[in-house]
């Protein structure tokens, strides 16, 4: 059998596979036919991890522990996931910069953070803070850019809606072969920070583009995307009265075949936003994922927040 015949048979097999099993099949192909020399892969990954650590260190120096921009307006959602959350009892700790309980413990030990707040100033009555993050964690982003979720992105355009610190862009540059990584962000503080990181400090401008704008003005960019990533993107930033129109815009802008990665699920996001006029079954189909199972149960649980869809 020559190469042309082999390619034809492989494509015939792909066409005959149940779409729900397609990811599992591609994982099988990956594990059997795309193995690299273990030693070289380890050294390459070590170098990428070291660069990632430098990026995180640089960002920690550039932003406060809360990783919120000066004068950033936070709107606390009125839904079950964040019931009772308020400015008084809630602290933002960025999941990309401080990814787990150990990091929180270190911040508390250093006096930069407290786990509790006083409910009655001057008394001993305290309650635990609610901790939230506006960024995906490093384990979540590793998972997203692995063969278990997005896989080979050669020639593909990835768009991050609400790119904030730029974590999706940096991780995509380090751990994927995506041809273009585009971040859309409205906040000038975060835009300036991303530009410094991408163009001056880590020289990633070869594949990363940063757009300072409202996503509603960037329909052409969304239409050009092969992958769109949305991490809890509208909660805490968009008034409930605007949610319906914003989600409607997104649902009509993405082209058929585009893959949509969301944290949390679209079902939960739309329910929390009280959006009722989008028929998910007609818009997308969810692609089942094989979630990691490792010794790090906290990271594994975080990865279960990742959901993958394909636009119909």
PDB file of C-alpha atoms in Angstrom:
ATOM      1  CA  UNK A   1       0.000   0.000   0.000  1.00  0.00           C
ATOM      2  CA  UNK A   2       1.442   3.379  -0.993  1.00  0.00           C
ATOM      3  CA  UNK A   3       1.051   6.651   0.909  1.00  0.00           C
ATOM      4  CA  UNK A   4      -1.886   7.849  -1.192  1.00  0.00           C
ATOM      5  CA  UNK A   5      -3.835   4.640  -0.513  1.00  0.00           C
ATOM      6  CA  UNK A   6      -2.997   4.768   3.194  1.00  0.00           C
ATOM      7  CA  UNK A   7      -4.274   8.349   3.457  1.00  0.00           C
ATOM      8  CA  UNK A   8      -7.503   7.370   1.693  1.00  0.00           C
ATOM      9  CA  UNK A   9      -8.116   4.450   4.042  1.00  0.00           C
ATOM     10  CA  UNK A  10      -7.372   6.618   7.079  1.00  0.00           C
ATOM     11  CA  UNK A  11      -9.842   9.277   5.907  1.00  0.00           C
ATOM     12  CA  UNK A  12     -12.441   6.555   5.245  1.00  0.00           C
ATOM     13  CA  UNK A  13     -12.007   5.311   8.818  1.00  0.00           C
ATOM     14  CA  UNK A  14     -12.409   8.847  10.181  1.00  0.00           C
ATOM     15  CA  UNK A  15     -15.586   9.349   8.174  1.00  0.00           C
ATOM     16  CA  UNK A  16     -17.096   6.136   9.545  1.00  0.00           C
ATOM     17  CA  UNK A  17     -16.385   6.796  13.237  1.00  0.00           C
ATOM     18  CA  UNK A  18     -19.173   7.870  15.583  1.00  0.00           C
ATOM     19  CA  UNK A  19     -18.521  11.622  16.229  1.00  0.00           C
ATOM     20  CA  UNK A  20     -18.818  10.988  19.965  1.00  0.00           C
ATOM     21  CA  UNK A  21     -15.833   8.603  19.727  1.00  0.00           C
ATOM     22  CA  UNK A  22     -13.721  10.764  17.426  1.00  0.00           C
ATOM     23  CA  UNK A  23     -11.621  12.275  20.223  1.00  0.00           C
ATOM     24  CA  UNK A  24     -10.893   8.847  21.707  1.00  0.00           C
ATOM     25  CA  UNK A  25      -9.783   7.578  18.310  1.00  0.00           C
ATOM     26  CA  UNK A  26      -7.493  10.564  17.750  1.00  0.00           C
ATOM     27  CA  UNK A  27      -5.996   9.989  21.193  1.00  0.00           C
ATOM     28  CA  UNK A  28      -5.258   6.403  20.107  1.00  0.00           C
ATOM     29  CA  UNK A  29      -3.609   7.648  16.903  1.00  0.00           C
ATOM     30  CA  UNK A  30      -1.609  10.224  18.837  1.00  0.00           C
ATOM     31  CA  UNK A  31      -0.282   7.696  21.340  1.00  0.00           C
ATOM     32  CA  UNK A  32       0.734   5.190  18.653  1.00  0.00           C
ATOM     33  CA  UNK A  33       2.025   7.329  15.799  1.00  0.00           C
ATOM     34  CA  UNK A  34       3.223  10.625  17.279  1.00  0.00           C
ATOM     35  CA  UNK A  35       5.613   9.460  19.960  1.00  0.00           C
ATOM     36  CA  UNK A  36       8.721  11.599  20.382  1.00  0.00           C
ATOM     37  CA  UNK A  37      12.050  10.726  21.787  1.00  0.00           C
ATOM     38  CA  UNK A  38      11.346  10.763  25.529  1.00  0.00           C
ATOM     39  CA  UNK A  39      14.571  12.476  26.516  1.00  0.00           C
ATOM     40  CA  UNK A  40      14.257  15.287  23.950  1.00  0.00           C
ATOM     41  CA  UNK A  41      10.605  15.842  24.876  1.00  0.00           C
ATOM     42  CA  UNK A  42      11.499  16.069  28.558  1.00  0.00           C
ATOM     43  CA  UNK A  43      14.182  18.697  27.909  1.00  0.00           C
ATOM     44  CA  UNK A  44      11.868  20.715  25.670  1.00  0.00           C
ATOM     45  CA  UNK A  45       9.082  20.595  28.246  1.00  0.00           C
ATOM     46  CA  UNK A  46      11.491  21.581  31.002  1.00  0.00           C
ATOM     47  CA  UNK A  47      12.525  24.674  29.034  1.00  0.00           C
ATOM     48  CA  UNK A  48       8.876  25.629  28.451  1.00  0.00           C
ATOM     49  CA  UNK A  49       8.054  25.150  32.126  1.00  0.00           C
ATOM     50  CA  UNK A  50      10.962  27.389  33.114  1.00  0.00           C
ATOM     51  CA  UNK A  51       9.716  30.088  30.740  1.00  0.00           C
ATOM     52  CA  UNK A  52       6.205  29.711  32.145  1.00  0.00           C
ATOM     53  CA  UNK A  53       7.567  30.199  35.665  1.00  0.00           C
ATOM     54  CA  UNK A  54       9.284  33.404  34.502  1.00  0.00           C
ATOM     55  CA  UNK A  55       6.021  34.671  32.983  1.00  0.00           C
ATOM     56  CA  UNK A  56       4.122  33.995  36.212  1.00  0.00           C
ATOM     57  CA  UNK A  57       6.868  35.667  38.265  1.00  0.00           C
ATOM     58  CA  UNK A  58       6.823  38.726  35.998  1.00  0.00           C
ATOM     59  CA  UNK A  59       3.047  39.034  36.241  1.00  0.00           C
ATOM     60  CA  UNK A  60       3.093  38.699  40.022  1.00  0.00           C
ATOM     61  CA  UNK A  61       5.429  41.687  40.157  1.00  0.00           C
ATOM     62  CA  UNK A  62       3.245  43.709  37.793  1.00  0.00           C
ATOM     63  CA  UNK A  63      -0.181  43.300  39.439  1.00  0.00           C
ATOM     64  CA  UNK A  64      -1.513  43.252  43.006  1.00  0.00           C
ATOM     65  CA  UNK A  65      -2.389  39.941  44.668  1.00  0.00           C
ATOM     66  CA  UNK A  66      -5.998  40.424  43.557  1.00  0.00           C
ATOM     67  CA  UNK A  67      -4.801  40.861  39.945  1.00  0.00           C
ATOM     68  CA  UNK A  68      -7.521  43.432  39.378  1.00  0.00           C
ATOM     69  CA  UNK A  69      -6.968  46.566  37.341  1.00  0.00           C
ATOM     70  CA  UNK A  70      -7.079  50.014  38.985  1.00  0.00           C
ATOM     71  CA  UNK A  71     -10.682  51.248  39.195  1.00  0.00           C
ATOM     72  CA  UNK A  72     -11.953  48.011  37.655  1.00  0.00           C
ATOM     73  CA  UNK A  73     -15.721  47.767  38.061  1.00  0.00           C
ATOM     74  CA  UNK A  74     -16.855  44.396  39.400  1.00  0.00           C
ATOM     75  CA  UNK A  75     -20.520  43.413  39.150  1.00  0.00           C
ATOM     76  CA  UNK A  76     -21.456  40.577  41.491  1.00  0.00           C
ATOM     77  CA  UNK A  77     -23.772  38.137  39.694  1.00  0.00           C
ATOM     78  CA  UNK A  78     -27.196  37.339  41.035  1.00  0.00           C
ATOM     79  CA  UNK A  79     -27.209  33.559  40.541  1.00  0.00           C
ATOM     80  CA  UNK A  80     -26.894  30.322  42.501  1.00  0.00           C
ATOM     81  CA  UNK A  81     -23.153  29.868  41.847  1.00  0.00           C
ATOM     82  CA  UNK A  82     -22.344  33.181  43.524  1.00  0.00           C
ATOM     83  CA  UNK A  83     -25.265  33.550  45.890  1.00  0.00           C
ATOM     84  CA  UNK A  84     -24.369  35.838  48.796  1.00  0.00           C
ATOM     85  CA  UNK A  85     -21.065  36.980  47.273  1.00  0.00           C
ATOM     86  CA  UNK A  86     -20.336  40.674  47.805  1.00  0.00           C
ATOM     87  CA  UNK A  87     -17.497  43.164  47.859  1.00  0.00           C
ATOM     88  CA  UNK A  88     -17.259  42.668  51.624  1.00  0.00           C
ATOM     89  CA  UNK A  89     -16.892  38.891  51.712  1.00  0.00           C
ATOM     90  CA  UNK A  90     -15.184  38.104  48.409  1.00  0.00           C
ATOM     91  CA  UNK A  91     -11.538  38.249  47.327  1.00  0.00           C
ATOM     92  CA  UNK A  92     -10.202  37.724  43.819  1.00  0.00           C
ATOM     93  CA  UNK A  93      -7.035  35.623  43.679  1.00  0.00           C
ATOM     94  CA  UNK A  94      -5.952  34.976  40.108  1.00  0.00           C
ATOM     95  CA  UNK A  95      -5.924  31.241  39.350  1.00  0.00           C
ATOM     96  CA  UNK A  96      -3.147  31.556  36.786  1.00  0.00           C
ATOM     97  CA  UNK A  97      -0.807  33.292  39.229  1.00  0.00           C
ATOM     98  CA  UNK A  98      -1.810  31.491  42.431  1.00  0.00           C
ATOM     99  CA  UNK A  99      -3.185  28.149  41.444  1.00  0.00           C
ATOM    100  CA  UNK A 100      -3.961  26.179  44.576  1.00  0.00           C
ATOM    101  CA  UNK A 101      -4.303  25.903  48.332  1.00  0.00           C
ATOM    102  CA  UNK A 102      -0.526  25.962  48.850  1.00  0.00           C
ATOM    103  CA  UNK A 103      -0.273  29.315  47.084  1.00  0.00           C
ATOM    104  CA  UNK A 104      -3.116  30.681  49.211  1.00  0.00           C
ATOM    105  CA  UNK A 105      -1.391  29.430  52.361  1.00  0.00           C
ATOM    106  CA  UNK A 106       1.850  31.135  51.287  1.00  0.00           C
ATOM    107  CA  UNK A 107       0.041  34.439  50.707  1.00  0.00           C
ATOM    108  CA  UNK A 108      -1.569  34.187  54.140  1.00  0.00           C
ATOM    109  CA  UNK A 109       1.776  33.351  55.771  1.00  0.00           C
ATOM    110  CA  UNK A 110       3.318  36.404  54.098  1.00  0.00           C
ATOM    111  CA  UNK A 111       0.516  38.606  55.418  1.00  0.00           C
ATOM    112  CA  UNK A 112      -0.653  39.480  51.899  1.00  0.00           C
ATOM    113  CA  UNK A 113      -3.989  37.769  52.294  1.00  0.00           C
ATOM    114  CA  UNK A 114      -6.405  36.645  54.964  1.00  0.00           C
ATOM    115  CA  UNK A 115      -8.799  33.714  54.776  1.00  0.00           C
ATOM    116  CA  UNK A 116     -11.329  35.398  57.061  1.00  0.00           C
ATOM    117  CA  UNK A 117     -13.011  38.770  57.457  1.00  0.00           C
ATOM    118  CA  UNK A 118     -14.625  40.444  60.468  1.00  0.00           C
ATOM    119  CA  UNK A 119     -18.412  40.570  60.289  1.00  0.00           C
ATOM    120  CA  UNK A 120     -18.601  43.169  63.041  1.00  0.00           C
ATOM    121  CA  UNK A 121     -15.613  45.475  63.116  1.00  0.00           C
ATOM    122  CA  UNK A 122     -13.800  45.312  66.440  1.00  0.00           C
ATOM    123  CA  UNK A 123     -15.294  41.977  67.488  1.00  0.00           C
ATOM    124  CA  UNK A 124     -14.064  38.397  67.222  1.00  0.00           C
ATOM    125  CA  UNK A 125     -16.878  37.386  64.878  1.00  0.00           C
ATOM    126  CA  UNK A 126     -15.266  36.256  61.629  1.00  0.00           C
ATOM    127  CA  UNK A 127     -16.361  34.424  58.509  1.00  0.00           C
ATOM    128  CA  UNK A 128     -14.293  32.830  55.731  1.00  0.00           C
ATOM    129  CA  UNK A 129     -13.809  34.850  52.543  1.00  0.00           C
ATOM    130  CA  UNK A 130     -15.193  33.623  49.235  1.00  0.00           C
ATOM    131  CA  UNK A 131     -12.321  33.255  46.775  1.00  0.00           C
ATOM    132  CA  UNK A 132     -12.893  33.742  43.050  1.00  0.00           C
ATOM    133  CA  UNK A 133     -10.655  33.810  39.986  1.00  0.00           C
ATOM    134  CA  UNK A 134     -11.174  35.554  36.667  1.00  0.00           C
ATOM    135  CA  UNK A 135      -8.464  33.437  34.997  1.00  0.00           C
ATOM    136  CA  UNK A 136      -8.150  29.761  34.190  1.00  0.00           C
ATOM    137  CA  UNK A 137      -5.533  27.848  36.181  1.00  0.00           C
ATOM    138  CA  UNK A 138      -2.326  26.482  34.684  1.00  0.00           C
ATOM    139  CA  UNK A 139      -3.568  22.849  34.890  1.00  0.00           C
ATOM    140  CA  UNK A 140      -6.778  23.861  33.110  1.00  0.00           C
ATOM    141  CA  UNK A 141      -4.843  25.602  30.337  1.00  0.00           C
ATOM    142  CA  UNK A 142      -2.387  22.712  29.962  1.00  0.00           C
ATOM    143  CA  UNK A 143      -5.384  20.432  29.583  1.00  0.00           C
ATOM    144  CA  UNK A 144      -7.042  22.719  27.020  1.00  0.00           C
ATOM    145  CA  UNK A 145      -3.934  22.855  24.827  1.00  0.00           C
ATOM    146  CA  UNK A 146      -3.212  19.131  25.150  1.00  0.00           C
ATOM    147  CA  UNK A 147      -4.188  16.429  22.647  1.00  0.00           C
ATOM    148  CA  UNK A 148      -7.059  15.529  24.993  1.00  0.00           C
ATOM    149  CA  UNK A 149      -8.926  18.744  24.098  1.00  0.00           C
ATOM    150  CA  UNK A 150      -7.672  20.891  21.201  1.00  0.00           C
ATOM    151  CA  UNK A 151      -4.825  18.763  19.849  1.00  0.00           C
ATOM    152  CA  UNK A 152      -3.069  19.790  16.642  1.00  0.00           C
ATOM    153  CA  UNK A 153      -3.695  23.496  15.937  1.00  0.00           C
ATOM    154  CA  UNK A 154      -1.349  23.963  12.995  1.00  0.00           C
ATOM    155  CA  UNK A 155      -2.821  26.569  10.654  1.00  0.00           C
ATOM    156  CA  UNK A 156      -5.565  27.385  13.150  1.00  0.00           C
ATOM    157  CA  UNK A 157      -6.638  30.680  14.755  1.00  0.00           C
ATOM    158  CA  UNK A 158      -7.446  30.713  18.485  1.00  0.00           C
ATOM    159  CA  UNK A 159      -9.377  33.675  19.938  1.00  0.00           C
ATOM    160  CA  UNK A 160      -9.561  34.376  23.672  1.00  0.00           C
ATOM    161  CA  UNK A 161     -12.541  36.556  24.604  1.00  0.00           C
ATOM    162  CA  UNK A 162     -11.637  38.709  27.602  1.00  0.00           C
ATOM    163  CA  UNK A 163      -7.900  37.991  27.570  1.00  0.00           C
ATOM    164  CA  UNK A 164      -7.180  39.892  30.795  1.00  0.00           C
ATOM    165  CA  UNK A 165      -3.599  39.030  31.961  1.00  0.00           C
ATOM    166  CA  UNK A 166      -2.990  37.149  28.695  1.00  0.00           C
ATOM    167  CA  UNK A 167      -2.684  33.711  30.302  1.00  0.00           C
ATOM    168  CA  UNK A 168      -4.440  31.874  27.452  1.00  0.00           C
ATOM    169  CA  UNK A 169      -2.180  33.595  24.923  1.00  0.00           C
ATOM    170  CA  UNK A 170       1.060  32.725  26.752  1.00  0.00           C
ATOM    171  CA  UNK A 171       0.025  29.115  27.330  1.00  0.00           C
ATOM    172  CA  UNK A 172      -1.098  28.760  23.722  1.00  0.00           C
ATOM    173  CA  UNK A 173       2.243  30.090  22.505  1.00  0.00           C
ATOM    174  CA  UNK A 174       4.193  27.732  24.764  1.00  0.00           C
ATOM    175  CA  UNK A 175       2.146  24.565  24.557  1.00  0.00           C
ATOM    176  CA  UNK A 176       0.412  24.588  21.167  1.00  0.00           C
ATOM    177  CA  UNK A 177       1.304  25.006  17.504  1.00  0.00           C
ATOM    178  CA  UNK A 178      -1.588  27.398  16.809  1.00  0.00           C
ATOM    179  CA  UNK A 179      -0.714  29.740  13.950  1.00  0.00           C
ATOM    180  CA  UNK A 180      -2.522  32.738  15.474  1.00  0.00           C
ATOM    181  CA  UNK A 181      -3.485  33.524  19.065  1.00  0.00           C
ATOM    182  CA  UNK A 182      -5.735  36.591  19.361  1.00  0.00           C
ATOM    183  CA  UNK A 183      -6.763  38.193  22.635  1.00  0.00           C
ATOM    184  CA  UNK A 184      -9.722  40.601  22.817  1.00  0.00           C
ATOM    185  CA  UNK A 185      -9.722  42.821  25.913  1.00  0.00           C
ATOM    186  CA  UNK A 186     -11.422  46.122  26.797  1.00  0.00           C
ATOM    187  CA  UNK A 187      -9.360  47.200  29.803  1.00  0.00           C
ATOM    188  CA  UNK A 188      -6.441  49.540  29.023  1.00  0.00           C
ATOM    189  CA  UNK A 189      -4.447  48.375  32.046  1.00  0.00           C
ATOM    190  CA  UNK A 190      -4.514  44.741  30.894  1.00  0.00           C
ATOM    191  CA  UNK A 191      -3.867  45.697  27.263  1.00  0.00           C
ATOM    192  CA  UNK A 192      -0.720  47.602  28.266  1.00  0.00           C
ATOM    193  CA  UNK A 193       0.407  44.676  30.424  1.00  0.00           C
ATOM    194  CA  UNK A 194      -0.131  42.140  27.632  1.00  0.00           C
ATOM    195  CA  UNK A 195       1.750  44.268  25.108  1.00  0.00           C
ATOM    196  CA  UNK A 196       4.721  44.569  27.447  1.00  0.00           C
ATOM    197  CA  UNK A 197       4.765  40.831  28.080  1.00  0.00           C
ATOM    198  CA  UNK A 198       4.291  39.808  24.448  1.00  0.00           C
ATOM    199  CA  UNK A 199       6.408  42.349  22.569  1.00  0.00           C
ATOM    200  CA  UNK A 200       9.112  43.439  25.011  1.00  0.00           C
ATOM    201  CA  UNK A 201       9.731  40.818  27.670  1.00  0.00           C
ATOM    202  CA  UNK A 202       9.021  37.431  26.102  1.00  0.00           C
ATOM    203  CA  UNK A 203       9.069  38.080  22.335  1.00  0.00           C
ATOM    204  CA  UNK A 204       5.846  36.235  21.484  1.00  0.00           C
ATOM    205  CA  UNK A 205       4.502  38.684  18.911  1.00  0.00           C
ATOM    206  CA  UNK A 206       5.231  36.250  16.073  1.00  0.00           C
ATOM    207  CA  UNK A 207       1.963  34.433  16.781  1.00  0.00           C
ATOM    208  CA  UNK A 208       0.088  36.622  19.275  1.00  0.00           C
ATOM    209  CA  UNK A 209      -2.147  39.575  18.415  1.00  0.00           C
ATOM    210  CA  UNK A 210      -3.828  41.764  21.039  1.00  0.00           C
ATOM    211  CA  UNK A 211      -6.994  43.748  20.292  1.00  0.00           C
ATOM    212  CA  UNK A 212      -8.258  46.497  22.584  1.00  0.00           C
ATOM    213  CA  UNK A 213     -12.006  46.555  21.949  1.00  0.00           C
ATOM    214  CA  UNK A 214     -15.449  45.388  22.953  1.00  0.00           C
ATOM    215  CA  UNK A 215     -15.986  41.895  21.545  1.00  0.00           C
ATOM    216  CA  UNK A 216     -19.261  43.100  19.974  1.00  0.00           C
ATOM    217  CA  UNK A 217     -17.164  45.235  17.597  1.00  0.00           C
ATOM    218  CA  UNK A 218     -15.037  42.257  16.538  1.00  0.00           C
ATOM    219  CA  UNK A 219     -17.481  40.056  14.665  1.00  0.00           C
ATOM    220  CA  UNK A 220     -15.014  39.474  11.808  1.00  0.00           C
ATOM    221  CA  UNK A 221     -12.375  38.240  14.243  1.00  0.00           C
ATOM    222  CA  UNK A 222     -14.838  35.816  15.836  1.00  0.00           C
ATOM    223  CA  UNK A 223     -15.927  34.637  12.395  1.00  0.00           C
ATOM    224  CA  UNK A 224     -12.302  33.920  11.479  1.00  0.00           C
ATOM    225  CA  UNK A 225     -11.696  31.807  14.595  1.00  0.00           C
ATOM    226  CA  UNK A 226     -11.197  28.055  14.465  1.00  0.00           C
ATOM    227  CA  UNK A 227     -11.218  27.960  18.272  1.00  0.00           C
ATOM    228  CA  UNK A 228     -12.789  30.412  20.744  1.00  0.00           C
ATOM    229  CA  UNK A 229     -11.976  30.235  24.463  1.00  0.00           C
ATOM    230  CA  UNK A 230     -14.298  31.795  27.047  1.00  0.00           C
ATOM    231  CA  UNK A 231     -13.441  31.516  30.728  1.00  0.00           C
ATOM    232  CA  UNK A 232     -16.394  32.746  32.813  1.00  0.00           C
ATOM    233  CA  UNK A 233     -15.995  35.728  30.562  1.00  0.00           C
ATOM    234  CA  UNK A 234     -19.077  37.839  31.275  1.00  0.00           C
ATOM    235  CA  UNK A 235     -19.795  37.093  34.940  1.00  0.00           C
ATOM    236  CA  UNK A 236     -18.615  39.916  37.212  1.00  0.00           C
ATOM    237  CA  UNK A 237     -18.231  42.332  34.284  1.00  0.00           C
ATOM    238  CA  UNK A 238     -21.509  42.537  32.360  1.00  0.00           C
ATOM    239  CA  UNK A 239     -24.841  43.756  33.760  1.00  0.00           C
ATOM    240  CA  UNK A 240     -27.560  41.110  33.759  1.00  0.00           C
ATOM    241  CA  UNK A 241     -29.647  43.306  31.439  1.00  0.00           C
ATOM    242  CA  UNK A 242     -26.957  42.996  28.716  1.00  0.00           C
ATOM    243  CA  UNK A 243     -26.343  39.241  28.986  1.00  0.00           C
ATOM    244  CA  UNK A 244     -29.045  38.117  26.548  1.00  0.00           C
ATOM    245  CA  UNK A 245     -27.879  40.348  23.684  1.00  0.00           C
ATOM    246  CA  UNK A 246     -24.207  39.585  24.304  1.00  0.00           C
ATOM    247  CA  UNK A 247     -24.646  35.820  24.249  1.00  0.00           C
ATOM    248  CA  UNK A 248     -26.910  36.146  21.223  1.00  0.00           C
ATOM    249  CA  UNK A 249     -24.139  38.044  19.436  1.00  0.00           C
ATOM    250  CA  UNK A 250     -21.590  35.329  20.221  1.00  0.00           C
ATOM    251  CA  UNK A 251     -23.943  32.544  19.142  1.00  0.00           C
ATOM    252  CA  UNK A 252     -24.500  34.146  15.719  1.00  0.00           C
ATOM    253  CA  UNK A 253     -20.896  35.240  15.127  1.00  0.00           C
ATOM    254  CA  UNK A 254     -19.111  31.878  15.332  1.00  0.00           C
ATOM    255  CA  UNK A 255     -18.833  29.929  12.086  1.00  0.00           C
ATOM    256  CA  UNK A 256     -19.997  26.309  11.720  1.00  0.00           C
ATOM    257  CA  UNK A 257     -17.192  23.934  12.681  1.00  0.00           C
ATOM    258  CA  UNK A 258     -15.613  26.410  15.106  1.00  0.00           C
ATOM    259  CA  UNK A 259     -14.694  24.771  18.408  1.00  0.00           C
ATOM    260  CA  UNK A 260     -15.743  26.581  21.562  1.00  0.00           C
ATOM    261  CA  UNK A 261     -13.994  25.978  24.885  1.00  0.00           C
ATOM    262  CA  UNK A 262     -15.870  27.252  27.922  1.00  0.00           C
ATOM    263  CA  UNK A 263     -15.329  27.280  31.676  1.00  0.00           C
ATOM    264  CA  UNK A 264     -17.845  26.439  33.098  1.00  0.00           C
ATOM    265  CA  UNK A 265     -20.235  24.665  30.709  1.00  0.00           C
ATOM    266  CA  UNK A 266     -22.374  26.651  28.296  1.00  0.00           C
ATOM    267  CA  UNK A 267     -25.455  25.240  29.988  1.00  0.00           C
ATOM    268  CA  UNK A 268     -24.379  26.647  33.345  1.00  0.00           C
ATOM    269  CA  UNK A 269     -23.191  29.948  31.904  1.00  0.00           C
ATOM    270  CA  UNK A 270     -26.478  30.610  30.119  1.00  0.00           C
ATOM    271  CA  UNK A 271     -28.512  29.530  33.127  1.00  0.00           C
ATOM    272  CA  UNK A 272     -26.510  31.836  35.422  1.00  0.00           C
ATOM    273  CA  UNK A 273     -26.921  34.692  32.938  1.00  0.00           C
ATOM    274  CA  UNK A 274     -30.676  34.006  32.749  1.00  0.00           C
ATOM    275  CA  UNK A 275     -30.436  33.693  28.953  1.00  0.00           C
ATOM    276  CA  UNK A 276     -33.502  31.912  27.581  1.00  0.00           C
ATOM    277  CA  UNK A 277     -33.608  32.633  23.854  1.00  0.00           C
ATOM    278  CA  UNK A 278     -30.652  30.503  22.713  1.00  0.00           C
ATOM    279  CA  UNK A 279     -31.321  26.916  21.684  1.00  0.00           C
ATOM    280  CA  UNK A 280     -28.084  25.122  22.554  1.00  0.00           C
ATOM    281  CA  UNK A 281     -29.029  21.966  20.666  1.00  0.00           C
ATOM    282  CA  UNK A 282     -29.331  23.964  17.457  1.00  0.00           C
ATOM    283  CA  UNK A 283     -26.209  26.047  18.099  1.00  0.00           C
ATOM    284  CA  UNK A 284     -23.581  23.555  19.300  1.00  0.00           C
ATOM    285  CA  UNK A 285     -22.886  19.937  20.084  1.00  0.00           C
ATOM    286  CA  UNK A 286     -20.740  19.059  23.090  1.00  0.00           C
ATOM    287  CA  UNK A 287     -17.679  16.919  22.463  1.00  0.00           C
ATOM    288  CA  UNK A 288     -17.073  14.482  25.334  1.00  0.00           C
ATOM    289  CA  UNK A 289     -13.688  14.871  26.988  1.00  0.00           C
ATOM    290  CA  UNK A 290     -11.455  12.405  28.778  1.00  0.00           C
ATOM    291  CA  UNK A 291     -10.523  14.257  31.949  1.00  0.00           C
ATOM    292  CA  UNK A 292      -7.136  13.702  33.606  1.00  0.00           C
ATOM    293  CA  UNK A 293      -6.800  11.453  36.616  1.00  0.00           C
ATOM    294  CA  UNK A 294      -3.611  12.061  38.551  1.00  0.00           C
ATOM    295  CA  UNK A 295      -2.342  12.351  42.098  1.00  0.00           C
ATOM    296  CA  UNK A 296      -3.277  16.045  42.059  1.00  0.00           C
ATOM    297  CA  UNK A 297      -7.000  15.753  42.777  1.00  0.00           C
ATOM    298  CA  UNK A 298      -7.410  19.548  43.099  1.00  0.00           C
ATOM    299  CA  UNK A 299      -6.056  20.149  39.588  1.00  0.00           C
ATOM    300  CA  UNK A 300      -8.085  17.251  38.171  1.00  0.00           C
ATOM    301  CA  UNK A 301     -11.260  18.684  39.663  1.00  0.00           C
ATOM    302  CA  UNK A 302     -10.470  22.086  38.129  1.00  0.00           C
ATOM    303  CA  UNK A 303     -10.093  20.461  34.711  1.00  0.00           C
ATOM    304  CA  UNK A 304     -13.641  19.123  34.941  1.00  0.00           C
ATOM    305  CA  UNK A 305     -14.790  22.741  34.572  1.00  0.00           C
ATOM    306  CA  UNK A 306     -13.487  22.665  30.974  1.00  0.00           C
ATOM    307  CA  UNK A 307     -16.067  21.912  28.273  1.00  0.00           C
ATOM    308  CA  UNK A 308     -15.624  21.606  24.515  1.00  0.00           C
ATOM    309  CA  UNK A 309     -18.284  22.272  21.861  1.00  0.00           C
ATOM    310  CA  UNK A 310     -18.460  22.395  18.090  1.00  0.00           C
ATOM    311  CA  UNK A 311     -20.636  24.990  16.399  1.00  0.00           C
ATOM    312  CA  UNK A 312     -23.267  23.468  14.103  1.00  0.00           C
TER     313      UNK A 312
END
